[in-house]
PDB file of C-alpha atoms in Angstrom:
ATOM      1  CA  GLU U   1      81.315 114.492  79.106  1.00  0.00           C
ATOM      2  CA  LYS U   2      80.637 116.911  81.948  1.00  0.00           C
ATOM      3  CA  SER U   3      82.783 119.316  80.241  1.00  0.00           C
ATOM      4  CA  LEU U   4      84.740 119.883  77.367  1.00  0.00           C
ATOM      5  CA  ASP U   5      85.843 123.298  77.858  1.00  0.00           C
ATOM      6  CA  ARG U   6      90.122 122.897  78.076  1.00  0.00           C
ATOM      7  CA  ASP U   7      89.925 124.959  81.087  1.00  0.00           C
ATOM      8  CA  THR U   8      87.671 122.776  82.842  1.00  0.00           C
ATOM      9  CA  PHE U   9      88.162 119.957  80.526  1.00  0.00           C
ATOM     10  CA  LYS U  10      86.406 116.669  82.386  1.00  0.00           C
ATOM     11  CA  VAL U  11      85.053 113.387  80.330  1.00  0.00           C
ATOM     12  CA  GLU U  12      84.875 110.196  81.640  1.00  0.00           C
ATOM     13  CA  VAL U  13      84.873 107.125  79.995  1.00  0.00           C
ATOM     14  CA  GLN U  14      84.859 103.124  80.636  1.00  0.00           C
ATOM     15  CA  CYS U  15      85.645 100.275  78.283  1.00  0.00           C
ATOM     16  CA  ALA U  16      82.621  98.506  76.583  1.00  0.00           C
ATOM     17  CA  ASP U  17      81.293  94.771  77.589  1.00  0.00           C
ATOM     18  CA  THR U  18      83.356  93.484  74.664  1.00  0.00           C
ATOM     19  CA  HIS U  19      86.340  95.181  75.926  1.00  0.00           C
ATOM     20  CA  THR U  20      88.942  95.073  78.541  1.00  0.00           C
ATOM     21  CA  GLY U  21      91.427  97.648  79.878  1.00  0.00           C
ATOM     22  CA  GLU U  22      91.887 101.017  81.652  1.00  0.00           C
ATOM     23  CA  ALA U  23      90.434 103.364  79.503  1.00  0.00           C
ATOM     24  CA  LYS U  24      91.832 106.658  78.920  1.00  0.00           C
ATOM     25  CA  VAL U  25      90.506 110.217  78.229  1.00  0.00           C
ATOM     26  CA  SER U  26      93.215 112.659  77.086  1.00  0.00           C
ATOM     27  CA  GLU U  27      91.731 116.015  76.264  1.00  0.00           C
ATOM     28  CA  CYS U  28      92.880 117.872  72.621  1.00  0.00           C
ATOM     29  CA  THR U  29      95.767 120.104  72.593  1.00  0.00           C
ATOM     30  CA  LYS U  30      93.989 122.995  70.725  1.00  0.00           C
ATOM     31  CA  ASN U  31      90.774 124.745  70.359  1.00  0.00           C
ATOM     32  CA  LEU U  32      87.777 122.807  68.314  1.00  0.00           C
ATOM     33  CA  GLY U  33      90.622 119.786  67.980  1.00  0.00           C
ATOM     34  CA  THR U  34      89.058 116.392  69.217  1.00  0.00           C
ATOM     35  CA  TYR U  35      90.097 115.240  72.495  1.00  0.00           C
ATOM     36  CA  SER U  36      91.042 110.680  71.823  1.00  0.00           C
ATOM     37  CA  VAL U  37      90.734 107.945  74.139  1.00  0.00           C
ATOM     38  CA  SER U  38      92.666 104.709  74.583  1.00  0.00           C
ATOM     39  CA  GLY U  39      93.684 101.669  76.907  1.00  0.00           C
ATOM     40  CA  CYS U  40      90.285  99.719  76.000  1.00  0.00           C
ATOM     41  CA  ALA U  41      91.213  96.023  73.610  1.00  0.00           C
ATOM     42  CA  LYS U  42      88.802  93.421  72.272  1.00  0.00           C
ATOM     43  CA  LYS U  43      88.598  91.131  74.712  1.00  0.00           C
ATOM     44  CA  ILE U  44      89.874  87.715  73.350  1.00  0.00           C
ATOM     45  CA  GLN U  45      87.559  84.839  74.513  1.00  0.00           C
ATOM     46  CA  CYS U  46      89.315  81.588  74.868  1.00  0.00           C
ATOM     47  CA  ALA U  47      87.513  78.202  73.799  1.00  0.00           C
ATOM     48  CA  SER U  48      87.447  75.113  76.817  1.00  0.00           C
ATOM     49  CA  PRO U  49      89.568  72.012  75.313  1.00  0.00           C
ATOM     50  CA  LYS U  50      88.437  68.803  76.276  1.00  0.00           C
ATOM     51  CA  SER U  51      90.570  66.042  78.169  1.00  0.00           C
ATOM     52  CA  ASP U  52      90.649  63.759  80.712  1.00  0.00           C
ATOM     53  CA  HIS U  53      94.048  64.095  81.445  1.00  0.00           C
ATOM     54  CA  TYR U  54      92.999  67.823  83.167  1.00  0.00           C
ATOM     55  CA  LEU U  55      91.177  68.694  86.132  1.00  0.00           C
ATOM     56  CA  VAL U  56      90.032  71.752  84.479  1.00  0.00           C
ATOM     57  CA  THR U  57      88.545  75.315  86.955  1.00  0.00           C
ATOM     58  CA  GLU U  58      87.519  77.844  84.926  1.00  0.00           C
ATOM     59  CA  GLN U  59      86.740  81.459  86.510  1.00  0.00           C
ATOM     60  CA  ASN U  60      88.127  83.353  83.802  1.00  0.00           C
ATOM     61  CA  THR U  61      88.069  82.172  79.717  1.00  0.00           C
ATOM     62  CA  VAL U  62      88.848  85.795  78.430  1.00  0.00           C
ATOM     63  CA  ALA U  63      92.886  86.365  77.356  1.00  0.00           C
ATOM     64  CA  GLN U  64      93.789  89.186  78.666  1.00  0.00           C
ATOM     65  CA  THR U  65      92.790  88.340  82.488  1.00  0.00           C
ATOM     66  CA  PHE U  66      92.678  84.516  82.265  1.00  0.00           C
ATOM     67  CA  ASP U  67      92.118  82.533  85.164  1.00  0.00           C
ATOM     68  CA  VAL U  68      91.723  79.319  84.835  1.00  0.00           C
ATOM     69  CA  ALA U  69      93.742  76.420  87.849  1.00  0.00           C
ATOM     70  CA  VAL U  70      94.180  73.157  86.740  1.00  0.00           C
ATOM     71  CA  ALA U  71      95.941  70.011  88.166  1.00  0.00           C
ATOM     72  CA  CYS U  72      96.637  66.822  86.622  1.00  0.00           C
ATOM     73  CA  ALA U  73      93.604  64.192  87.010  1.00  0.00           C
ATOM     74  CA  ARG U  74      93.888  60.623  88.265  1.00  0.00           C
ATOM     75  CA  GLY U  75      96.218  58.558  86.363  1.00  0.00           C
ATOM     76  CA  TYR U  76      98.503  61.612  85.035  1.00  0.00           C
ATOM     77  CA  GLU U  77     101.462  63.300  86.818  1.00  0.00           C
ATOM     78  CA  GLY U  78     103.401  66.402  86.578  1.00  0.00           C
ATOM     79  CA  LYS U  79     102.847  69.911  87.260  1.00  0.00           C
ATOM     80  CA  ALA U  80      99.416  71.288  85.116  1.00  0.00           C
ATOM     81  CA  VAL U  81      99.442  74.572  83.032  1.00  0.00           C
ATOM     82  CA  ALA U  82      96.839  76.562  81.667  1.00  0.00           C
ATOM     83  CA  THR U  83      97.749  78.831  78.560  1.00  0.00           C
ATOM     84  CA  ALA U  84      95.180  81.726  77.531  1.00  0.00           C
ATOM     85  CA  CYS U  85      94.852  81.418  73.240  1.00  0.00           C
ATOM     86  CA  SER U  86      96.157  84.393  71.074  1.00  0.00           C
ATOM     87  CA  LYS U  87      92.748  84.586  69.421  1.00  0.00           C
ATOM     88  CA  THR U  88      88.701  84.631  70.112  1.00  0.00           C
ATOM     89  CA  GLY U  89      87.468  81.273  69.666  1.00  0.00           C
ATOM     90  CA  GLN U  90      90.851  79.100  70.121  1.00  0.00           C
ATOM     91  CA  GLU U  91      90.592  76.921  72.831  1.00  0.00           C
ATOM     92  CA  TYR U  92      93.266  77.894  75.258  1.00  0.00           C
ATOM     93  CA  LYS U  93      96.243  74.660  75.929  1.00  0.00           C
ATOM     94  CA  LEU U  94      96.405  72.648  78.583  1.00  0.00           C
ATOM     95  CA  SER U  95     100.157  71.000  79.139  1.00  0.00           C
ATOM     96  CA  GLY U  96     102.164  69.370  81.512  1.00  0.00           C
ATOM     97  CA  CYS U  97     100.756  65.730  82.602  1.00  0.00           C
ATOM     98  CA  LYS U  98     101.624  62.649  81.492  1.00  0.00           C
ATOM     99  CA  TYR U  99     100.205  58.719  81.827  1.00  0.00           C
ATOM    100  CA  SER U 100     101.733  58.262  85.243  1.00  0.00           C
ATOM    101  CA  THR U 101     104.003  54.438  85.047  1.00  0.00           C
ATOM    102  CA  THR U 102     104.879  54.389  88.669  1.00  0.00           C
ATOM    103  CA  THR U 103     102.219  55.628  90.777  1.00  0.00           C
ATOM    104  CA  CYS U 104      99.256  53.444  92.150  1.00  0.00           C
ATOM    105  CA  VAL U 105      95.375  54.736  92.129  1.00  0.00           C
ATOM    106  CA  ALA U 106      92.938  54.088  94.304  1.00  0.00           C
ATOM    107  CA  PRO U 107      89.809  52.233  92.226  1.00  0.00           C
ATOM    108  CA  LYS U 108      87.050  54.668  92.033  1.00  0.00           C
ATOM    109  CA  SER U 109      84.247  52.425  94.322  1.00  0.00           C
ATOM    110  CA  GLN U 110      85.714  51.239  97.825  1.00  0.00           C
ATOM    111  CA  LEU U 111      82.258  50.954  99.264  1.00  0.00           C
ATOM    112  CA  GLY U 112      82.639  47.987 101.709  1.00  0.00           C
ATOM    113  CA  TYR U 113      85.670  48.501 102.217  1.00  0.00           C
TER     114      TYR U 113
END
């Protein structure tokens, strides 16, 4: 708090590490009133699902700023999609890949060929 005087009101806030968003301060509307803070929401932390059908690269598993790259694993085809969870502790959803019935797969080892 730099100044609580209404004529020179200046308060700076930021979201705590456990929250995300853009913190905002609104000064009080009457003398001895309470100023308000808003804009921060508790982070929703998604859990990582287990799947052999997808190749996953996690940058950020917080639902509000979710950043997970996904592709179909070898032997699967389609358009891979990762969808954020809605509650902390829930796994995020992987979808879009199905077992390929028309695609050949290279052997894991091609040593000597």
